[in-house]
PDB file of C-alpha atoms in Angstrom:
ATOM      1  CA  MET A   1     -16.185   7.064  11.798  1.00 86.00           C
ATOM      2  CA  ILE A   2     -14.420   3.731  12.117  1.00 95.00           C
ATOM      3  CA  GLU A   3     -13.902   2.566  15.653  1.00 95.00           C
ATOM      4  CA  ILE A   4     -10.872   1.151  16.942  1.00 96.00           C
ATOM      5  CA  THR A   5     -10.387   0.617  20.640  1.00 95.00           C
ATOM      6  CA  ASP A   6      -7.600   2.311  22.558  1.00 94.00           C
ATOM      7  CA  ALA A   7      -6.381  -1.459  24.067  1.00 95.00           C
ATOM      8  CA  ALA A   8      -6.267  -2.919  20.515  1.00 95.00           C
ATOM      9  CA  LEU A   9      -4.011   0.028  19.632  1.00 93.00           C
ATOM     10  CA  GLN A  10      -1.844  -0.226  22.422  1.00 93.00           C
ATOM     11  CA  ALA A  11      -1.582  -4.068  22.115  1.00 94.00           C
ATOM     12  CA  ALA A  12      -0.565  -3.601  18.491  1.00 95.00           C
ATOM     13  CA  ALA A  13       2.284  -0.786  19.137  1.00 91.00           C
ATOM     14  CA  GLY A  14       3.676  -3.474  21.480  1.00 93.00           C
ATOM     15  CA  GLU A  15       4.337  -5.517  18.799  1.00 95.00           C
ATOM     16  CA  GLY A  16       5.810  -3.363  16.559  1.00 95.00           C
ATOM     17  CA  MET A  17       5.476  -0.717  13.775  1.00 95.00           C
ATOM     18  CA  ASP A  18       3.246  -2.947  10.826  1.00 94.00           C
ATOM     19  CA  GLU A  19       1.289  -4.614  13.461  1.00 96.00           C
ATOM     20  CA  PHE A  20       0.425  -0.872  14.773  1.00 97.00           C
ATOM     21  CA  ILE A  21      -0.776   0.090  11.123  1.00 97.00           C
ATOM     22  CA  GLN A  22      -2.661  -3.374  10.496  1.00 97.00           C
ATOM     23  CA  VAL A  23      -4.794  -2.704  13.231  1.00 97.00           C
ATOM     24  CA  PHE A  24      -6.045   0.007  11.087  1.00 98.00           C
ATOM     25  CA  THR A  25      -6.003  -2.125   8.232  1.00 97.00           C
ATOM     26  CA  ASP A  26      -8.052  -5.101   9.461  1.00 97.00           C
ATOM     27  CA  LYS A  27     -10.778  -2.714  10.421  1.00 97.00           C
ATOM     28  CA  TYR A  28     -10.659  -1.067   6.983  1.00 97.00           C
ATOM     29  CA  LYS A  29     -10.994  -4.616   4.505  1.00 96.00           C
ATOM     30  CA  GLU A  30     -13.493  -5.293   7.812  1.00 96.00           C
ATOM     31  CA  VAL A  31     -16.043  -2.391   6.983  1.00 95.00           C
ATOM     32  CA  ILE A  32     -15.700  -2.947   3.077  1.00 95.00           C
ATOM     33  CA  GLY A  33     -16.456  -6.005   3.198  1.00 94.00           C
ATOM     34  CA  GLY A  34     -12.396  -7.561   1.967  1.00 91.00           C
ATOM     35  CA  GLU A  35     -13.071  -6.092  -1.376  1.00 89.00           C
ATOM     36  CA  LEU A  36     -12.074  -2.898  -2.801  1.00 89.00           C
ATOM     37  CA  THR A  37     -15.386  -1.533  -5.476  1.00 88.00           C
ATOM     38  CA  ALA A  38     -16.953   0.969  -6.415  1.00 86.00           C
ATOM     39  CA  GLU A  39     -19.679   0.538  -4.054  1.00 90.00           C
ATOM     40  CA  THR A  40     -16.938   0.230  -1.074  1.00 92.00           C
ATOM     41  CA  MET A  41     -14.914   3.171  -2.384  1.00 92.00           C
ATOM     42  CA  SER A  42     -16.711   5.641  -0.175  1.00 94.00           C
ATOM     43  CA  LEU A  43     -16.638   4.298   3.139  1.00 95.00           C
ATOM     44  CA  LEU A  44     -13.383   5.240   3.688  1.00 96.00           C
ATOM     45  CA  THR A  45     -11.939   8.179   3.592  1.00 96.00           C
ATOM     46  CA  GLY A  46      -8.569   9.603   1.591  1.00 96.00           C
ATOM     47  CA  GLU A  47      -6.357   9.353   4.062  1.00 97.00           C
ATOM     48  CA  GLN A  48      -8.181   5.790   5.411  1.00 97.00           C
ATOM     49  CA  HIS A  49      -7.057   5.068   1.390  1.00 97.00           C
ATOM     50  CA  SER A  50      -3.949   6.003   2.158  1.00 98.00           C
ATOM     51  CA  LEU A  51      -3.403   4.109   4.704  1.00 98.00           C
ATOM     52  CA  LEU A  52      -4.564   0.866   3.421  1.00 98.00           C
ATOM     53  CA  ALA A  53      -2.813   1.341  -0.196  1.00 98.00           C
ATOM     54  CA  TYR A  54       0.688   1.266   1.846  1.00 98.00           C
ATOM     55  CA  GLN A  55      -0.280  -1.640   3.516  1.00 97.00           C
ATOM     56  CA  ILE A  56      -1.230  -4.339   0.250  1.00 97.00           C
ATOM     57  CA  LEU A  57       1.600  -2.428  -1.449  1.00 98.00           C
ATOM     58  CA  ARG A  58       4.015  -3.768   1.275  1.00 98.00           C
ATOM     59  CA  GLU A  59       2.053  -6.919   2.011  1.00 97.00           C
ATOM     60  CA  GLU A  60       2.207  -7.382  -2.075  1.00 97.00           C
ATOM     61  CA  ILE A  61       5.889  -6.152  -2.589  1.00 97.00           C
ATOM     62  CA  MET A  62       7.189  -8.638   0.043  1.00 96.00           C
ATOM     63  CA  VAL A  63       5.990 -11.175  -1.470  1.00 96.00           C
ATOM     64  CA  GLY A  64       6.133 -10.992  -4.928  1.00 96.00           C
ATOM     65  CA  GLY A  65       7.108  -7.865  -6.148  1.00 97.00           C
ATOM     66  CA  PHE A  66       5.250  -4.958  -8.464  1.00 98.00           C
ATOM     67  CA  CYS A  67       3.950  -7.646 -10.924  1.00 97.00           C
ATOM     68  CA  GLN A  68       3.036  -9.612  -8.240  1.00 97.00           C
ATOM     69  CA  LEU A  69       0.555  -6.372  -7.225  1.00 98.00           C
ATOM     70  CA  ILE A  70      -0.788  -4.913 -10.738  1.00 98.00           C
ATOM     71  CA  GLN A  71      -1.400  -8.570 -11.523  1.00 97.00           C
ATOM     72  CA  ASN A  72      -3.934  -8.578  -7.984  1.00 96.00           C
ATOM     73  CA  GLY A  73      -5.363  -6.123  -9.380  1.00 95.00           C
ATOM     74  CA  TYR A  74      -4.302  -3.381  -7.078  1.00 97.00           C
ATOM     75  CA  GLY A  75      -2.464  -1.126  -9.962  1.00 97.00           C
ATOM     76  CA  GLY A  76      -4.834   1.219 -10.461  1.00 96.00           C
ATOM     77  CA  TYR A  77      -5.340   1.699  -6.704  1.00 96.00           C
ATOM     78  CA  ILE A  78      -2.051   2.694  -6.035  1.00 97.00           C
ATOM     79  CA  PHE A  79      -0.115   4.259  -9.449  1.00 98.00           C
ATOM     80  CA  ASP A  80      -3.997   6.007 -10.072  1.00 97.00           C
ATOM     81  CA  ASN A  81      -4.461   7.462  -7.192  1.00 95.00           C
ATOM     82  CA  PRO A  82      -2.761  10.286  -5.059  1.00 97.00           C
ATOM     83  CA  PHE A  83      -0.581   7.644  -2.987  1.00 98.00           C
ATOM     84  CA  ALA A  84       2.510   8.591  -3.604  1.00 98.00           C
ATOM     85  CA  LYS A  85       1.412  12.469  -3.177  1.00 98.00           C
ATOM     86  CA  VAL A  86       0.526  11.730   0.442  1.00 98.00           C
ATOM     87  CA  MET A  87       3.096   9.751   1.469  1.00 98.00           C
ATOM     88  CA  ARG A  88       5.717  11.814   0.347  1.00 98.00           C
ATOM     89  CA  LEU A  89       3.234  14.581   2.206  1.00 98.00           C
ATOM     90  CA  TRP A  90       3.372  11.988   5.446  1.00 98.00           C
ATOM     91  CA  GLY A  91       7.564  12.359   5.343  1.00 98.00           C
ATOM     92  CA  ALA A  92       8.216   9.438   2.982  1.00 98.00           C
ATOM     93  CA  ASP A  93       9.490  11.508   0.414  1.00 98.00           C
ATOM     94  CA  SER A  94      12.659   8.651  -0.674  1.00 98.00           C
ATOM     95  CA  PHE A  95       9.364   6.851  -0.835  1.00 98.00           C
ATOM     96  CA  SER A  96       7.578   8.687  -3.069  1.00 98.00           C
ATOM     97  CA  LYS A  97       9.658   8.740  -5.215  1.00 98.00           C
ATOM     98  CA  LEU A  98       9.677   5.101  -5.620  1.00 98.00           C
ATOM     99  CA  ILE A  99       6.477   5.332  -5.888  1.00 98.00           C
ATOM    100  CA  TYR A 100       6.502   7.761  -9.237  1.00 98.00           C
ATOM    101  CA  LYS A 101       9.013   5.900 -10.656  1.00 98.00           C
ATOM    102  CA  ALA A 102       7.138   2.322 -10.277  1.00 98.00           C
ATOM    103  CA  LYS A 103       4.557   4.416 -11.948  1.00 98.00           C
ATOM    104  CA  LYS A 104       6.358   5.281 -14.958  1.00 98.00           C
ATOM    105  CA  ILE A 105       6.453   1.677 -15.786  1.00 98.00           C
ATOM    106  CA  TYR A 106       3.339   0.437 -14.839  1.00 98.00           C
ATOM    107  CA  ASP A 107       1.524   3.389 -16.995  1.00 98.00           C
ATOM    108  CA  ALA A 108       4.442   2.705 -20.322  1.00 97.00           C
ATOM    109  CA  ASN A 109       3.024  -0.971 -20.202  1.00 97.00           C
ATOM    110  CA  ARG A 110      -0.551  -0.468 -18.385  1.00 97.00           C
ATOM    111  CA  LYS A 111      -2.734  -2.588 -20.186  1.00 97.00           C
ATOM    112  CA  ASP A 112       0.041  -5.978 -20.819  1.00 96.00           C
ATOM    113  CA  LEU A 113       0.751  -5.993 -17.192  1.00 97.00           C
ATOM    114  CA  GLU A 114      -2.488  -5.675 -16.289  1.00 97.00           C
ATOM    115  CA  LYS A 115      -3.097  -9.158 -18.924  1.00 96.00           C
ATOM    116  CA  GLU A 116      -4.470 -12.588 -17.571  1.00 95.00           C
ATOM    117  CA  ARG A 117      -2.375 -14.730 -17.605  1.00 95.00           C
ATOM    118  CA  THR A 118      -1.451 -18.577 -16.704  1.00 95.00           C
ATOM    119  CA  ASP A 119       1.121 -19.285 -13.867  1.00 95.00           C
ATOM    120  CA  ASP A 120       3.908 -19.633 -16.146  1.00 96.00           C
ATOM    121  CA  GLU A 121       2.833 -16.977 -18.138  1.00 96.00           C
ATOM    122  CA  PHE A 122       2.730 -14.442 -14.509  1.00 96.00           C
ATOM    123  CA  MET A 123       6.392 -16.173 -13.547  1.00 95.00           C
ATOM    124  CA  ALA A 124       7.683 -15.163 -16.982  1.00 96.00           C
ATOM    125  CA  MET A 125       7.066 -11.180 -16.507  1.00 96.00           C
ATOM    126  CA  TYR A 126       8.903 -10.908 -13.446  1.00 95.00           C
ATOM    127  CA  GLU A 127      12.283 -11.206 -16.765  1.00 95.00           C
ATOM    128  CA  GLN A 128      10.177  -9.096 -18.881  1.00 95.00           C
ATOM    129  CA  PHE A 129      10.183  -6.283 -16.545  1.00 96.00           C
ATOM    130  CA  GLU A 130      13.379  -6.349 -14.282  1.00 96.00           C
ATOM    131  CA  ALA A 131      12.247  -2.788 -14.518  1.00 95.00           C
ATOM    132  CA  PHE A 132      10.936  -3.290 -11.173  1.00 98.00           C
ATOM    133  CA  ASP A 133      13.675  -5.263  -9.692  1.00 97.00           C
ATOM    134  CA  ASP A 134      15.917  -2.378  -8.213  1.00 97.00           C
ATOM    135  CA  LEU A 135      12.521  -0.278  -7.306  1.00 98.00           C
ATOM    136  CA  GLU A 136      11.374  -4.121  -5.112  1.00 98.00           C
ATOM    137  CA  GLU A 137      14.993  -3.631  -4.111  1.00 97.00           C
ATOM    138  CA  GLU A 138      14.862  -0.416  -2.916  1.00 98.00           C
ATOM    139  CA  TYR A 139      12.117  -0.663  -1.426  1.00 98.00           C
ATOM    140  CA  LEU A 140      12.910  -3.782   0.720  1.00 97.00           C
ATOM    141  CA  ASP A 141      16.660  -1.537   1.828  1.00 98.00           C
ATOM    142  CA  MET A 142      13.552   1.110   2.975  1.00 98.00           C
ATOM    143  CA  GLU A 143      10.829  -0.711   4.444  1.00 98.00           C
ATOM    144  CA  GLU A 144      10.783   0.001   7.946  1.00 97.00           C
ATOM    145  CA  ARG A 145      11.974   3.107   8.086  1.00 98.00           C
ATOM    146  CA  VAL A 146       9.320   3.966   5.653  1.00 98.00           C
ATOM    147  CA  THR A 147       6.793   1.690   7.702  1.00 98.00           C
ATOM    148  CA  ALA A 148       7.750   3.667  11.242  1.00 97.00           C
ATOM    149  CA  THR A 149       7.669   6.712   9.338  1.00 98.00           C
ATOM    150  CA  ILE A 150       3.551   6.120   8.314  1.00 98.00           C
ATOM    151  CA  ALA A 151       3.058   4.366  11.593  1.00 97.00           C
ATOM    152  CA  SER A 152       4.309   7.210  13.578  1.00 97.00           C
ATOM    153  CA  TYR A 153       2.082   9.915  11.419  1.00 98.00           C
ATOM    154  CA  VAL A 154      -0.543   8.080  12.292  1.00 98.00           C
ATOM    155  CA  ASP A 155      -0.110   8.160  15.727  1.00 96.00           C
ATOM    156  CA  ASP A 156       0.223  11.681  15.250  1.00 97.00           C
ATOM    157  CA  HIS A 157      -3.260  12.515  13.627  1.00 97.00           C
ATOM    158  CA  LEU A 158      -5.307   9.585  15.047  1.00 96.00           C
ATOM    159  CA  GLU A 159      -8.463  11.319  14.512  1.00 96.00           C
ATOM    160  CA  LEU A 160      -7.875  10.974  10.435  1.00 97.00           C
ATOM    161  CA  PHE A 161      -7.792   7.165  10.642  1.00 98.00           C
ATOM    162  CA  ALA A 162     -10.068   6.449  13.146  1.00 97.00           C
ATOM    163  CA  LYS A 163     -11.796   7.136  16.322  1.00 97.00           C
ATOM    164  CA  ILE A 164     -10.330   5.568  18.933  1.00 96.00           C
ATOM    165  CA  ILE A 165     -12.946   3.811  22.151  1.00 95.00           C
ATOM    166  CA  LYS A 166     -11.907   3.818  25.631  1.00 91.00           C
TER     167      LYS A 166
END
């Protein structure tokens, strides 16, 4: 089991919910050597993968939206796994619905969304896939609540996410 010190958690909790989550996800990234590969996937549990997926999605959406998330290779990690269902089970119902809506767009356009692009072609994706715009805005409106919900779930179920050491 992945170990995290209680002191690191306490310090991060004092900083905010996203920092609290980041203590876990930074450790997960360290354990997998910073790369999600077939070899490293088994190093994390389902709960740990779901938390890491949320952190990745949050970072990508905040900077460049769903197009960037997918172009950076995370489409399958988010949409081909039970991520949306897990978010519902963790209490983030409206966020789960948003992920299902984004998955529909992704599934319908996957080949085009994932193809290699130049910088100009990448920028043009934002016009081509305007269907993501409303979902991105909706996420930005709910991000603090979703992050708080997930952080609370993690805090209530620490043993699922790491072994906390003194």
